[in-house]
Short mmCIF file of C-alpha atoms and ligand atoms in Angstrom, two decimals:
data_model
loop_
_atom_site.label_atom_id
_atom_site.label_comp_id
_atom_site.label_asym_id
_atom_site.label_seq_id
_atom_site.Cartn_x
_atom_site.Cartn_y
_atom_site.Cartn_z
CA UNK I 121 86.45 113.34 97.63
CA UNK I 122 89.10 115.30 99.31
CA UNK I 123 92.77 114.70 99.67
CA UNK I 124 95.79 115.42 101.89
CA UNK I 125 98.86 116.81 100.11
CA UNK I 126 101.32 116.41 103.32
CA UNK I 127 105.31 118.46 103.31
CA UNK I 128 107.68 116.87 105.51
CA UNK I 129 107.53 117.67 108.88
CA UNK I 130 110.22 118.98 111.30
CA UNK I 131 110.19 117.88 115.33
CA UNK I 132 106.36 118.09 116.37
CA UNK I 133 106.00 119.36 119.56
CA UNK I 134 103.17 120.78 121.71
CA UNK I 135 99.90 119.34 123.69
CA UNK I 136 97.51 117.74 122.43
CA UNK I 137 93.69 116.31 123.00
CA UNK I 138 92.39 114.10 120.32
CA UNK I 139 88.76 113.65 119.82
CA UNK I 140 87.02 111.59 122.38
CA UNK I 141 86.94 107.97 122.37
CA UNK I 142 84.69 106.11 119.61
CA UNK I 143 83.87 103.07 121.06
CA UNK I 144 82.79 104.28 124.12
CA UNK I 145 80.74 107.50 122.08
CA UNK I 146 78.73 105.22 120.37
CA UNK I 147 77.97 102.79 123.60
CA UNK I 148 77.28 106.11 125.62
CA UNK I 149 74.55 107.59 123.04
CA UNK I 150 73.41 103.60 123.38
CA UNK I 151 73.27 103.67 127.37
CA UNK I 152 72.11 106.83 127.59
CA UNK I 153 69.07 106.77 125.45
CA UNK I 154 67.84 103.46 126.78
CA UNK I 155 68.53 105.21 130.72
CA UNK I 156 65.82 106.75 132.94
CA UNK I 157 66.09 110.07 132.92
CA UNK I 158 68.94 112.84 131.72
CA UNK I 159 72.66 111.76 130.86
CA UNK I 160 75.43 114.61 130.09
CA UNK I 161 78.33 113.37 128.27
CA UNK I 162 81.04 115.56 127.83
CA UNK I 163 84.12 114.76 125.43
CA UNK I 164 81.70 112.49 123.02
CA UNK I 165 83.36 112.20 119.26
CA UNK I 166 81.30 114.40 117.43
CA UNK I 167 82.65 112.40 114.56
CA UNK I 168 80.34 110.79 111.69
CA UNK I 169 80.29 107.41 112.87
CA UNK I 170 78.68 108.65 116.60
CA UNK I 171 76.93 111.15 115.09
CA UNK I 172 74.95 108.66 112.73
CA UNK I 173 74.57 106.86 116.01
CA UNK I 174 72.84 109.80 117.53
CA UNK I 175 70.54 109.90 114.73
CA UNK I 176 69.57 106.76 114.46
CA UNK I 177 68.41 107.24 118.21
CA UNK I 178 66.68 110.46 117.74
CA UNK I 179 65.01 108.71 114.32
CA UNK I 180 63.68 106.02 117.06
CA UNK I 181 62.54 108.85 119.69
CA UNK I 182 64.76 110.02 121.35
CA UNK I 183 65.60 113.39 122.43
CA UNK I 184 69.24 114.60 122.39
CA UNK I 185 70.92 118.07 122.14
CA UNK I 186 74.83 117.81 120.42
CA UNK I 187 76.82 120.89 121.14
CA UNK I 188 80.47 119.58 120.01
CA UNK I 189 81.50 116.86 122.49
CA UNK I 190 78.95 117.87 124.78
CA UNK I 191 75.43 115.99 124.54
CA UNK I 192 72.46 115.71 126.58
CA UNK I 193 70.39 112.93 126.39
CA UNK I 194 66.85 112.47 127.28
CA UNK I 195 66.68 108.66 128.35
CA UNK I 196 63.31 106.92 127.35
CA UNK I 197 63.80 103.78 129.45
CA UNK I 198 65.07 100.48 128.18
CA UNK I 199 61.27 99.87 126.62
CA UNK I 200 61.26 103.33 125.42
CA UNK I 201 62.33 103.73 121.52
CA UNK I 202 59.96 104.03 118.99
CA UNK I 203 60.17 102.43 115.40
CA UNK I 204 61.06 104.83 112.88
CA UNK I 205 59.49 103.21 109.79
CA UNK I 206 62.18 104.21 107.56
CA UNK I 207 65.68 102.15 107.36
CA UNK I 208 68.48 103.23 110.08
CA UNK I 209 71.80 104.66 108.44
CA UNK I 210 74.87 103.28 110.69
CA UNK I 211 77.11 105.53 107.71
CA UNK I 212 80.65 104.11 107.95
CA UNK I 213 80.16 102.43 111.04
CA UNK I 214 80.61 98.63 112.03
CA UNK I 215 80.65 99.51 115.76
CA UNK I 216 77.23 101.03 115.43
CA UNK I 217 74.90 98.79 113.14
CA UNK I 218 76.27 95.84 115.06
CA UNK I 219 76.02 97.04 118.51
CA UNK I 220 72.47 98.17 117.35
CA UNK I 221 71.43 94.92 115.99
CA UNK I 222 71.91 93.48 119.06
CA UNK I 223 69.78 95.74 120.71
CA UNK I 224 67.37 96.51 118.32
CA UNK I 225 66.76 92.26 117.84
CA UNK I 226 64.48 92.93 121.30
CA UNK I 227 62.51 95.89 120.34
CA UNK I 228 58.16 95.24 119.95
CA UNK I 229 58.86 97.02 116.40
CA UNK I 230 60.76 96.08 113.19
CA UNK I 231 64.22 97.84 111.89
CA UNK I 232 66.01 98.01 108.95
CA UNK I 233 69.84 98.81 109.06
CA UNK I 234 71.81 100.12 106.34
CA UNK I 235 75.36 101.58 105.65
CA UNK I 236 77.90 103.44 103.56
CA UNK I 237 79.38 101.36 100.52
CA UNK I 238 82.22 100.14 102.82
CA UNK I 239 79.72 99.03 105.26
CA UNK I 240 77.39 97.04 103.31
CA UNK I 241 80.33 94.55 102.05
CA UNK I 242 81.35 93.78 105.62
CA UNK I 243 80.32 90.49 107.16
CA UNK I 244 77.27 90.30 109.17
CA UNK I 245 76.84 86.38 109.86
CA UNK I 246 79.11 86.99 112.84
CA UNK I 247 76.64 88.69 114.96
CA UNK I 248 73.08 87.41 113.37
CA UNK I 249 74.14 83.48 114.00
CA UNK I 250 74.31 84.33 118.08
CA UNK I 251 70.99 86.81 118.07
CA UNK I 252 69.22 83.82 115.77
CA UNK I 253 70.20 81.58 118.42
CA UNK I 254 68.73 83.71 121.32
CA UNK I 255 65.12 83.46 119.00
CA UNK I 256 65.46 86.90 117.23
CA UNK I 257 64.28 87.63 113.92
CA UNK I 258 67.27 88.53 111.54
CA UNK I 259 67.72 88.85 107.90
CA UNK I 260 71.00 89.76 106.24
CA UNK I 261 71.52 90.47 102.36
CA UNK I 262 73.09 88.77 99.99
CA UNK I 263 76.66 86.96 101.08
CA UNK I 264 75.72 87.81 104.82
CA UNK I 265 76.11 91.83 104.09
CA UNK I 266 73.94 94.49 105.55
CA UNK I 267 71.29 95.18 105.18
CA UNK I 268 70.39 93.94 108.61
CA UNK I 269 66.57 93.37 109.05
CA UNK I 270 64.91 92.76 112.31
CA UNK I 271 61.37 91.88 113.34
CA UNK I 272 59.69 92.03 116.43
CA UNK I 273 59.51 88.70 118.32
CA UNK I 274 57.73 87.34 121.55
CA UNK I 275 60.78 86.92 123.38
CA UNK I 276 64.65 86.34 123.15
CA UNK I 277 66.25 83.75 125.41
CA UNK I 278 69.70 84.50 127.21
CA UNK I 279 71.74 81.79 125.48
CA UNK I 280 75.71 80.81 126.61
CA UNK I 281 77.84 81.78 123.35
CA UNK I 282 81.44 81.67 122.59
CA UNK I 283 82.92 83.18 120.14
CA UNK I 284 84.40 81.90 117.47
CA UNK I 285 86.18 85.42 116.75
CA UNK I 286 87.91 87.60 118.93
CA UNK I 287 85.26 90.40 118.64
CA UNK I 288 84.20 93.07 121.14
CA UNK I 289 81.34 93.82 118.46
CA UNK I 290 80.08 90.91 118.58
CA UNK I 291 80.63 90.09 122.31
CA UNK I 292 78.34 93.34 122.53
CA UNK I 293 75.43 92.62 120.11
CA UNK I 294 74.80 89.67 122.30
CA UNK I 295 75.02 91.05 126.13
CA UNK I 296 73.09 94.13 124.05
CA UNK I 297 70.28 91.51 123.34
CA UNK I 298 70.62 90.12 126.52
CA UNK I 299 69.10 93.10 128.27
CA UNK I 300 65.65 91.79 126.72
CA UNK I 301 66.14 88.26 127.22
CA UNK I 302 64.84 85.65 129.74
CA UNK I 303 67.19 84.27 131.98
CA UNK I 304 71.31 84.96 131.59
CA UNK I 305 73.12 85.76 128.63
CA UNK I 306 77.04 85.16 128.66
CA UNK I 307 79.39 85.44 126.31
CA UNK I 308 82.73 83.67 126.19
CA UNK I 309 85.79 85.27 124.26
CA UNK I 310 88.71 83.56 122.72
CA UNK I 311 91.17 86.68 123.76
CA UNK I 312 90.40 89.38 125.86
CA UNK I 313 88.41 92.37 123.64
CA UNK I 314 87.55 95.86 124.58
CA UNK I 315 85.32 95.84 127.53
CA UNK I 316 83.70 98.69 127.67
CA UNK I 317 80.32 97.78 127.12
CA UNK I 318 80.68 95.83 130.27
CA UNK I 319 82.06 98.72 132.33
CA UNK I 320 79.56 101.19 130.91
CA UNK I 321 76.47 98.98 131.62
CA UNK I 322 78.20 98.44 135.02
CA UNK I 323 78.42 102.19 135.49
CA UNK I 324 74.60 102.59 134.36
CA UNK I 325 72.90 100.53 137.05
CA UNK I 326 73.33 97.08 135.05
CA UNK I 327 74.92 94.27 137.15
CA UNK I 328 77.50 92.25 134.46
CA UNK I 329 79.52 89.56 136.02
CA UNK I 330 82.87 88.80 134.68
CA UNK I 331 84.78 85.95 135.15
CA UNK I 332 87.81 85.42 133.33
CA UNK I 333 86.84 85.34 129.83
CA UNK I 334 83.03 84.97 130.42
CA UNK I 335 80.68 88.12 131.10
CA UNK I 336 76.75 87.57 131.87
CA UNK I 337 74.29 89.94 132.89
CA UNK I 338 70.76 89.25 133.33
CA UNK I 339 67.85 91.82 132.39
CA UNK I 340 67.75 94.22 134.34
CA UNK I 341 64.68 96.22 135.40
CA UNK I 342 66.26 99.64 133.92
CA UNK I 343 69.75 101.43 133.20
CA UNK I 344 70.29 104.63 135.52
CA UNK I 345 71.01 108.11 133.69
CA UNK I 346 74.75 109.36 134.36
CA UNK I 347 76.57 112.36 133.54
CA UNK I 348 80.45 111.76 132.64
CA UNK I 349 83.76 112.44 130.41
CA UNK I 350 84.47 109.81 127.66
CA UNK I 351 88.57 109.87 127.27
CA UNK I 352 90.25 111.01 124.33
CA UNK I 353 90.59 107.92 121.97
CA UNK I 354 94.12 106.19 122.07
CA UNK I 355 93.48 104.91 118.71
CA UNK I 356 93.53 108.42 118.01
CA UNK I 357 96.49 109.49 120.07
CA UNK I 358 98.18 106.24 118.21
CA UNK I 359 98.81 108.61 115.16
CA UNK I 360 100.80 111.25 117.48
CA UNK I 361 102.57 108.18 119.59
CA UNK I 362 104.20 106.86 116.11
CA UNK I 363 104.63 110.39 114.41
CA UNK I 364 106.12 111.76 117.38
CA UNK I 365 108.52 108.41 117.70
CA UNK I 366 109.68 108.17 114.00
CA UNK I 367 110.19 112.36 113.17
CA UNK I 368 113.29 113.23 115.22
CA UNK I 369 113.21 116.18 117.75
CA UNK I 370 109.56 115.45 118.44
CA UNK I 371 108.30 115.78 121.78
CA UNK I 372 104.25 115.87 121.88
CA UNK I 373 102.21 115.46 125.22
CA UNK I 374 99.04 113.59 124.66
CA UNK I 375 96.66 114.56 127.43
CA UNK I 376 93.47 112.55 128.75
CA UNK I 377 93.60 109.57 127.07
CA UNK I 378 91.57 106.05 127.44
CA UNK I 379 94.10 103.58 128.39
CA UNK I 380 92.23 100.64 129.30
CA UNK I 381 94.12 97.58 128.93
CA UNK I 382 92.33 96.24 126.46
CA UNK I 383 93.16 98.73 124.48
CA UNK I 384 96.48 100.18 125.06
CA UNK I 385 98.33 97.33 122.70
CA UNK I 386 99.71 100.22 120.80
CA UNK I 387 101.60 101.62 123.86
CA UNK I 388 103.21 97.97 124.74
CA UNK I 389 103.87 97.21 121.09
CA UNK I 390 106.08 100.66 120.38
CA UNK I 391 107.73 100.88 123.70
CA UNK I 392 108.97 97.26 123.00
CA UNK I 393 110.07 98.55 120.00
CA UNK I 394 112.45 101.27 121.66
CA UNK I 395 109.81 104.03 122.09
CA UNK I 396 110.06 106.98 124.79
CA UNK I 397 106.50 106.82 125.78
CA UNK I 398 106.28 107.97 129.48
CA UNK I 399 102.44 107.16 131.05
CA UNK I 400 101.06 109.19 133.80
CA UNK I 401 97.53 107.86 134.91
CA UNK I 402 95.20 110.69 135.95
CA UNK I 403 92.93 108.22 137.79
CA UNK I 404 89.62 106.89 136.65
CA UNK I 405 87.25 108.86 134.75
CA UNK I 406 83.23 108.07 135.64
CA UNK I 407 82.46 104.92 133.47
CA UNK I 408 84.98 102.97 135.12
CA UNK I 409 87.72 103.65 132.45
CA UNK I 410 91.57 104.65 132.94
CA UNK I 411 93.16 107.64 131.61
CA UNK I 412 96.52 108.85 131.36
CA UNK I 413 98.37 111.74 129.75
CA UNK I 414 101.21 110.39 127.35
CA UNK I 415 104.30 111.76 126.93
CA UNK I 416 105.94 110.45 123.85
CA UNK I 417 109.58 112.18 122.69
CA UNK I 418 111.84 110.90 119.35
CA UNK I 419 113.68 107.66 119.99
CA UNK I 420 115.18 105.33 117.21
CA UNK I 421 112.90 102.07 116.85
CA UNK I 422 113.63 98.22 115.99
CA UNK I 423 111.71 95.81 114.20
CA UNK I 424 109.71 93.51 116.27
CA UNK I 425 107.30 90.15 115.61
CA UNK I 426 103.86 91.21 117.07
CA UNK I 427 103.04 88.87 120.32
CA UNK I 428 99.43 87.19 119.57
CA UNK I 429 98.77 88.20 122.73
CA UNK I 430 98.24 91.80 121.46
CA UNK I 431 96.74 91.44 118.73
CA UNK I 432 93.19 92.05 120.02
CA UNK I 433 94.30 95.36 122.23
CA UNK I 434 96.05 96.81 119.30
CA UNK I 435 93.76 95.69 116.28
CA UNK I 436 92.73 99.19 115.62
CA UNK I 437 96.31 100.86 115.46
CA UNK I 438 97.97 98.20 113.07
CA UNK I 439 97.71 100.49 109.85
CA UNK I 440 99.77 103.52 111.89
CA UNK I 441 101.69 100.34 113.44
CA UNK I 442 102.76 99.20 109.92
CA UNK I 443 104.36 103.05 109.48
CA UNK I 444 106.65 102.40 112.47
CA UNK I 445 107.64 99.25 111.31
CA UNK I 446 109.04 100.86 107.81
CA UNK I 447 111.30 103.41 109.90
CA UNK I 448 112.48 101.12 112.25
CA UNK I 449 115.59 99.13 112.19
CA UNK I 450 115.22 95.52 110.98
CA UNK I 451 112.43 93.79 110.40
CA UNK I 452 109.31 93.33 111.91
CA UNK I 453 106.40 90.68 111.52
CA UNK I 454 102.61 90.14 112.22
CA UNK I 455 100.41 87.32 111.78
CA UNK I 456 97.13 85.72 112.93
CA UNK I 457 95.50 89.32 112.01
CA UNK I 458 93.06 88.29 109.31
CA UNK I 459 90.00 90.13 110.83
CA UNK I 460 92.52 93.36 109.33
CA UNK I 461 91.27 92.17 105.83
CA UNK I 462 87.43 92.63 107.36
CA UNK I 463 87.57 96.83 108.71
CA UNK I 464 86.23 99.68 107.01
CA UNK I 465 88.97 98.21 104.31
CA UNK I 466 91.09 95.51 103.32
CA UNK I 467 93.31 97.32 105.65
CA UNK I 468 96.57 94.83 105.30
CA UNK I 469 96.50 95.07 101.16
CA UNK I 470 95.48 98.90 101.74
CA UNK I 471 98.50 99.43 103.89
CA UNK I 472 100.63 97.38 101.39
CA UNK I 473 100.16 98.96 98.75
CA UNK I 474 100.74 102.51 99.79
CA UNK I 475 103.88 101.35 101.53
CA UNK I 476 105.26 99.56 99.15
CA UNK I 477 104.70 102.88 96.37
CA UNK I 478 106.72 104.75 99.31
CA UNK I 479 109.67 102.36 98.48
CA UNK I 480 108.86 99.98 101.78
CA UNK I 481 109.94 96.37 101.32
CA UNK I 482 107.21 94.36 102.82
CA UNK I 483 105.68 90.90 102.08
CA UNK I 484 102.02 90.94 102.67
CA UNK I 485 100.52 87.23 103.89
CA UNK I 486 96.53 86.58 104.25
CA UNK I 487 96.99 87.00 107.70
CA UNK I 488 99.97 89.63 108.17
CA UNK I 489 102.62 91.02 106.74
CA UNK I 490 106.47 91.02 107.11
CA UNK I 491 107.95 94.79 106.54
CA UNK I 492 111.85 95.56 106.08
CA UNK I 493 112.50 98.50 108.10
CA UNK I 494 114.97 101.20 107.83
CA UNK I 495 115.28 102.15 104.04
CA UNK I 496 114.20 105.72 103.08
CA UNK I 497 110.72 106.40 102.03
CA UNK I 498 109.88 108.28 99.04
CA UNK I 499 107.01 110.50 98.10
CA UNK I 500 104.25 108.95 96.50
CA UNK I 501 100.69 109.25 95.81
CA UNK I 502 99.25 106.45 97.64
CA UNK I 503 95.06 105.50 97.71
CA UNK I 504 93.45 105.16 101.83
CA UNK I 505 90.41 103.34 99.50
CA UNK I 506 88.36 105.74 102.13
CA UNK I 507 89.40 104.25 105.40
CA UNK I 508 89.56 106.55 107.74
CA UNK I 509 92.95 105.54 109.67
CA UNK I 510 94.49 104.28 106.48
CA UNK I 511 94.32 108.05 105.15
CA UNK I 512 95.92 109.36 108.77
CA UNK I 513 98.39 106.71 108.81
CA UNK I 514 99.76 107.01 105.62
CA UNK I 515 99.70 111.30 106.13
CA UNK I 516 102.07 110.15 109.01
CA UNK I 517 104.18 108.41 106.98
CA UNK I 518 104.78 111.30 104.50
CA UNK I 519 105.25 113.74 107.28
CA UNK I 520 108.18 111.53 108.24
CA UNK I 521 109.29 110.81 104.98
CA UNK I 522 109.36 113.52 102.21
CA UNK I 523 105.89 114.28 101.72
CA UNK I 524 102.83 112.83 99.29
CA UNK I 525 99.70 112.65 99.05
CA UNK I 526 96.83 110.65 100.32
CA UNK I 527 93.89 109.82 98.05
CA UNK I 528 90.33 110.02 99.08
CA UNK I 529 90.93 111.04 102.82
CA UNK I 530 87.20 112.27 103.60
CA UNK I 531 86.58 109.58 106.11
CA UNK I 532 89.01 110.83 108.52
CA UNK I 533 85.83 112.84 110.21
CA UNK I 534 84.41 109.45 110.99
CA UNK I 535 86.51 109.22 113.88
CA UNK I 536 89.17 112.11 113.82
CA UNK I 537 87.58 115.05 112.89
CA UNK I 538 90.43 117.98 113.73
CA UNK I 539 93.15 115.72 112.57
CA UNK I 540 94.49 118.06 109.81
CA UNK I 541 93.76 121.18 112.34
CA UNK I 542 95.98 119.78 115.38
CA UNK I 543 98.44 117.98 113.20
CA UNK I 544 99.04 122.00 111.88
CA UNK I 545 98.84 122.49 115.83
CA UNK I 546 102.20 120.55 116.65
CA UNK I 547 103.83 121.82 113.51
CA UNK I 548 102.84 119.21 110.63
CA UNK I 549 101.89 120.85 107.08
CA UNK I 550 98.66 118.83 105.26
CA UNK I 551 96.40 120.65 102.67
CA UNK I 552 93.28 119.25 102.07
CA UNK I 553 92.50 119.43 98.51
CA UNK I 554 89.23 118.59 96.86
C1 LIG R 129 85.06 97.96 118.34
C2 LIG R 129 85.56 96.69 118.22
C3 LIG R 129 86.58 96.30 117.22
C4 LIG R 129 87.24 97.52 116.61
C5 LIG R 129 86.25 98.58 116.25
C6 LIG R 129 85.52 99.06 117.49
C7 LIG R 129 84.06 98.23 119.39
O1 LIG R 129 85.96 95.57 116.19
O2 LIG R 129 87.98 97.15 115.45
O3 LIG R 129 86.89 99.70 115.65
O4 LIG R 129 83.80 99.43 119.67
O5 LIG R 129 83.50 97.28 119.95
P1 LIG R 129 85.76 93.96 116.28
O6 LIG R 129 84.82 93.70 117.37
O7 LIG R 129 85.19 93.60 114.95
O8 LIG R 129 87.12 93.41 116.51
#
């Protein structure tokens, strides 16, 4: 178990590309395996999470050659995989096992899913009450935890489903099952989620109708290979938007990043905070997805109440958000975020407690928190509890602040591997100690 032990930083400056973008990794490894015929991706997240995607495919027959971010992928049709016998490791990843369940709930053969420790205590009803409902075969363990287990059945039926969260998962698993259903399969959100499984099945050959807040697609007779360029991940770029915004002098261009607007809450959030954030779109990349280089520059923040409304775009980059918060003036507030308490942690007590062992006064609620901003933050040895953008948000904070370090930061190459390597780039010390 490694950790960071982070000096203060001076202005960061340079250019930057994060990592490529997870959510749309993992639902291109998906796509592309269950295409006819040969995908190239280029900037995929070679990061644990999409690489334990990758596997799982290959475990259920598929061919695929990883060079970095650049993958090849021999599609086997959407009645192609083959059952692996053994149980499918989704490691750290909630994206993956439920995206797969959906999926995998109309294969002819059975599956097993399983996880990392953080993995198997996160909630699983969510997505196996909609599949049961379309006729599959699901099993969870005990409390509705992974492991996830699937049996072949005759057919599914496309059912009508809203959700009672505000879950792009779970919107997923169920137009996922919904390419092996009879009839249509819709899905009705609460809030607008992430999209991109409905832009990335557009992009490979599958009609999916969207109105307003309901997408439906019916089966279709087969997804089309396609080569493209997944975006750098804003969550990751989030990091580098705060950092560079709370650590005077900075001035850090962030270059090809995903800034769909389901998922640029992070942007809207800090510049209505006081942030110098300039956008300047690039045009679409292939799957139907915006990009933009950011420039971001050193600008004194206030404290802001989050607007529900953002909630959903931002859910992600609330940790890192939380960091802002403590250097900016006044105070800010968030609530109606419960589904925090359900990520790869309890990410608002996680937060909490590391920022309040910095010296941050905050008041933590079960769904939110209220942080004072604008007193001085001290170095501290504060616990990530393994979540991967816990660890990189509090190294922010002590790069800002006078240093610390961060406890048990290994899971940062889930989705950000390079973090410690470019944050060295724009002129950030971290050693990783193990
Ligand atoms: C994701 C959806 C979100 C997000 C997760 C990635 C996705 O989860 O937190 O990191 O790729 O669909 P929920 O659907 O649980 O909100």
């Amino acid at each position: 178990m490694s950790d960071f032990l982070v000096r203060p930083a001076q202005a960061l400056k340079g250019r930057l590309r994060v990592p490529g973008d997870k959510s749309m990794s993992h639902r291109a490894v998906m796509f592309a395996s269950l295409a006819e015929g040969q995908s190239r991706i280029s900037g995929f997240l070679p990061g644990e999470d999409t690489v334990a995607t990758l596997n799982i495919f290959r475990q259920l027959g598929v061919q695929a050659e990883q060079q970095g971010d650049s993958l090849r992928i021999h599609g086997v049709g959407l009645h192609g995989l083959k059952g692996s016998g053994q149980p499918l490791d989704c490691g750290n990843s909630g994206t993956g096992m439920r995206l797969l369940a959906g999926l995998l709930a109309g294969q002819a053969f059975p599956s097993t899913l399983v996880g990392d420790a953080s993995l198997m205590q996160r909630p699983m009803a969510r997505i196996a009450r909609p599949l049961q409902q379309m006729g599959a075969a699901i099993e969870l363990g005990d409390a509705d935890r992974p492991p996830i287990t699937i049996q072949p059945v005759a057919a599914l039926e496309g059912i009508e489903y809203t959700l009672p969260v505000a879950s792009a998962q779970v919107k997923s698993a169920v137009l996922l099952a919904g390419l092996y259903a009879r009839g249509e399969t819709a899905v009705i959100e609460p809030r607008p989620t992430r999209d991109h499984t409905e832009r990335m099945l557009q992009a490979f050959g599958c009609p999916v109708r969207v109105e307003g807040s309901r997408a439906s697609l019916c089966a279709p007779d087969g997804l089309r290979a396609q080569d493209f360029t997944v975006p750098a991940d804003v969550s990751s770029a989030a990091f580098w938007l705060v950092a560079a915004s709370i650590i005077p002098g900075s001035d850090l261009w962030l270059e090809g990043v995903g800034v769909n607007p389901r998922r640029d809450g992070i942007i809207h959030l800090l510049r209505q905070m006081g942030a110098d954030i300039e956008i300047h779109p690039r045009g679409e990349a292939d799957a139907g997805e915006p990009v933009a280089d950011l420039h971001v520059r050193h600008a004194p923040l206030q404290g802001i109440e989050v607007p529900q409304a953002w909630i959903a775009n931002a859910i992600d980059e609330f940790p890192v958000w939380f960091v802002a918060a403590a250097f900016a003036e006044g105070e800010s507030r968030l609530s109606g975020a419960e589904e925090l308490r359900v990520k790869e942690s309890d990410r608002l007590a996680v937060m909490a407690r590391g920022l309040q062992a910095m010296g941050v006064e905050l008041e933590e609620f079960e769904d939110g928190i209220r942080i004072a901003g604008g007193t001085s933050l001290q170095s501290a040895t504060v616990d990530s509890a393994g979540d991967h953008r816990c660890a990189m948000a509090f190294a922010v904070a002590a790069m800002a602040a006078s240093g610390g370090r961060v406890c048990d930061c290994d899971n940062v190459n889930t989705s950000y591997p390079g973090f410690v390597r470019q944050a060295q780039a724009v002129g950030a010390t971290i050693e990783v100690q193990a």
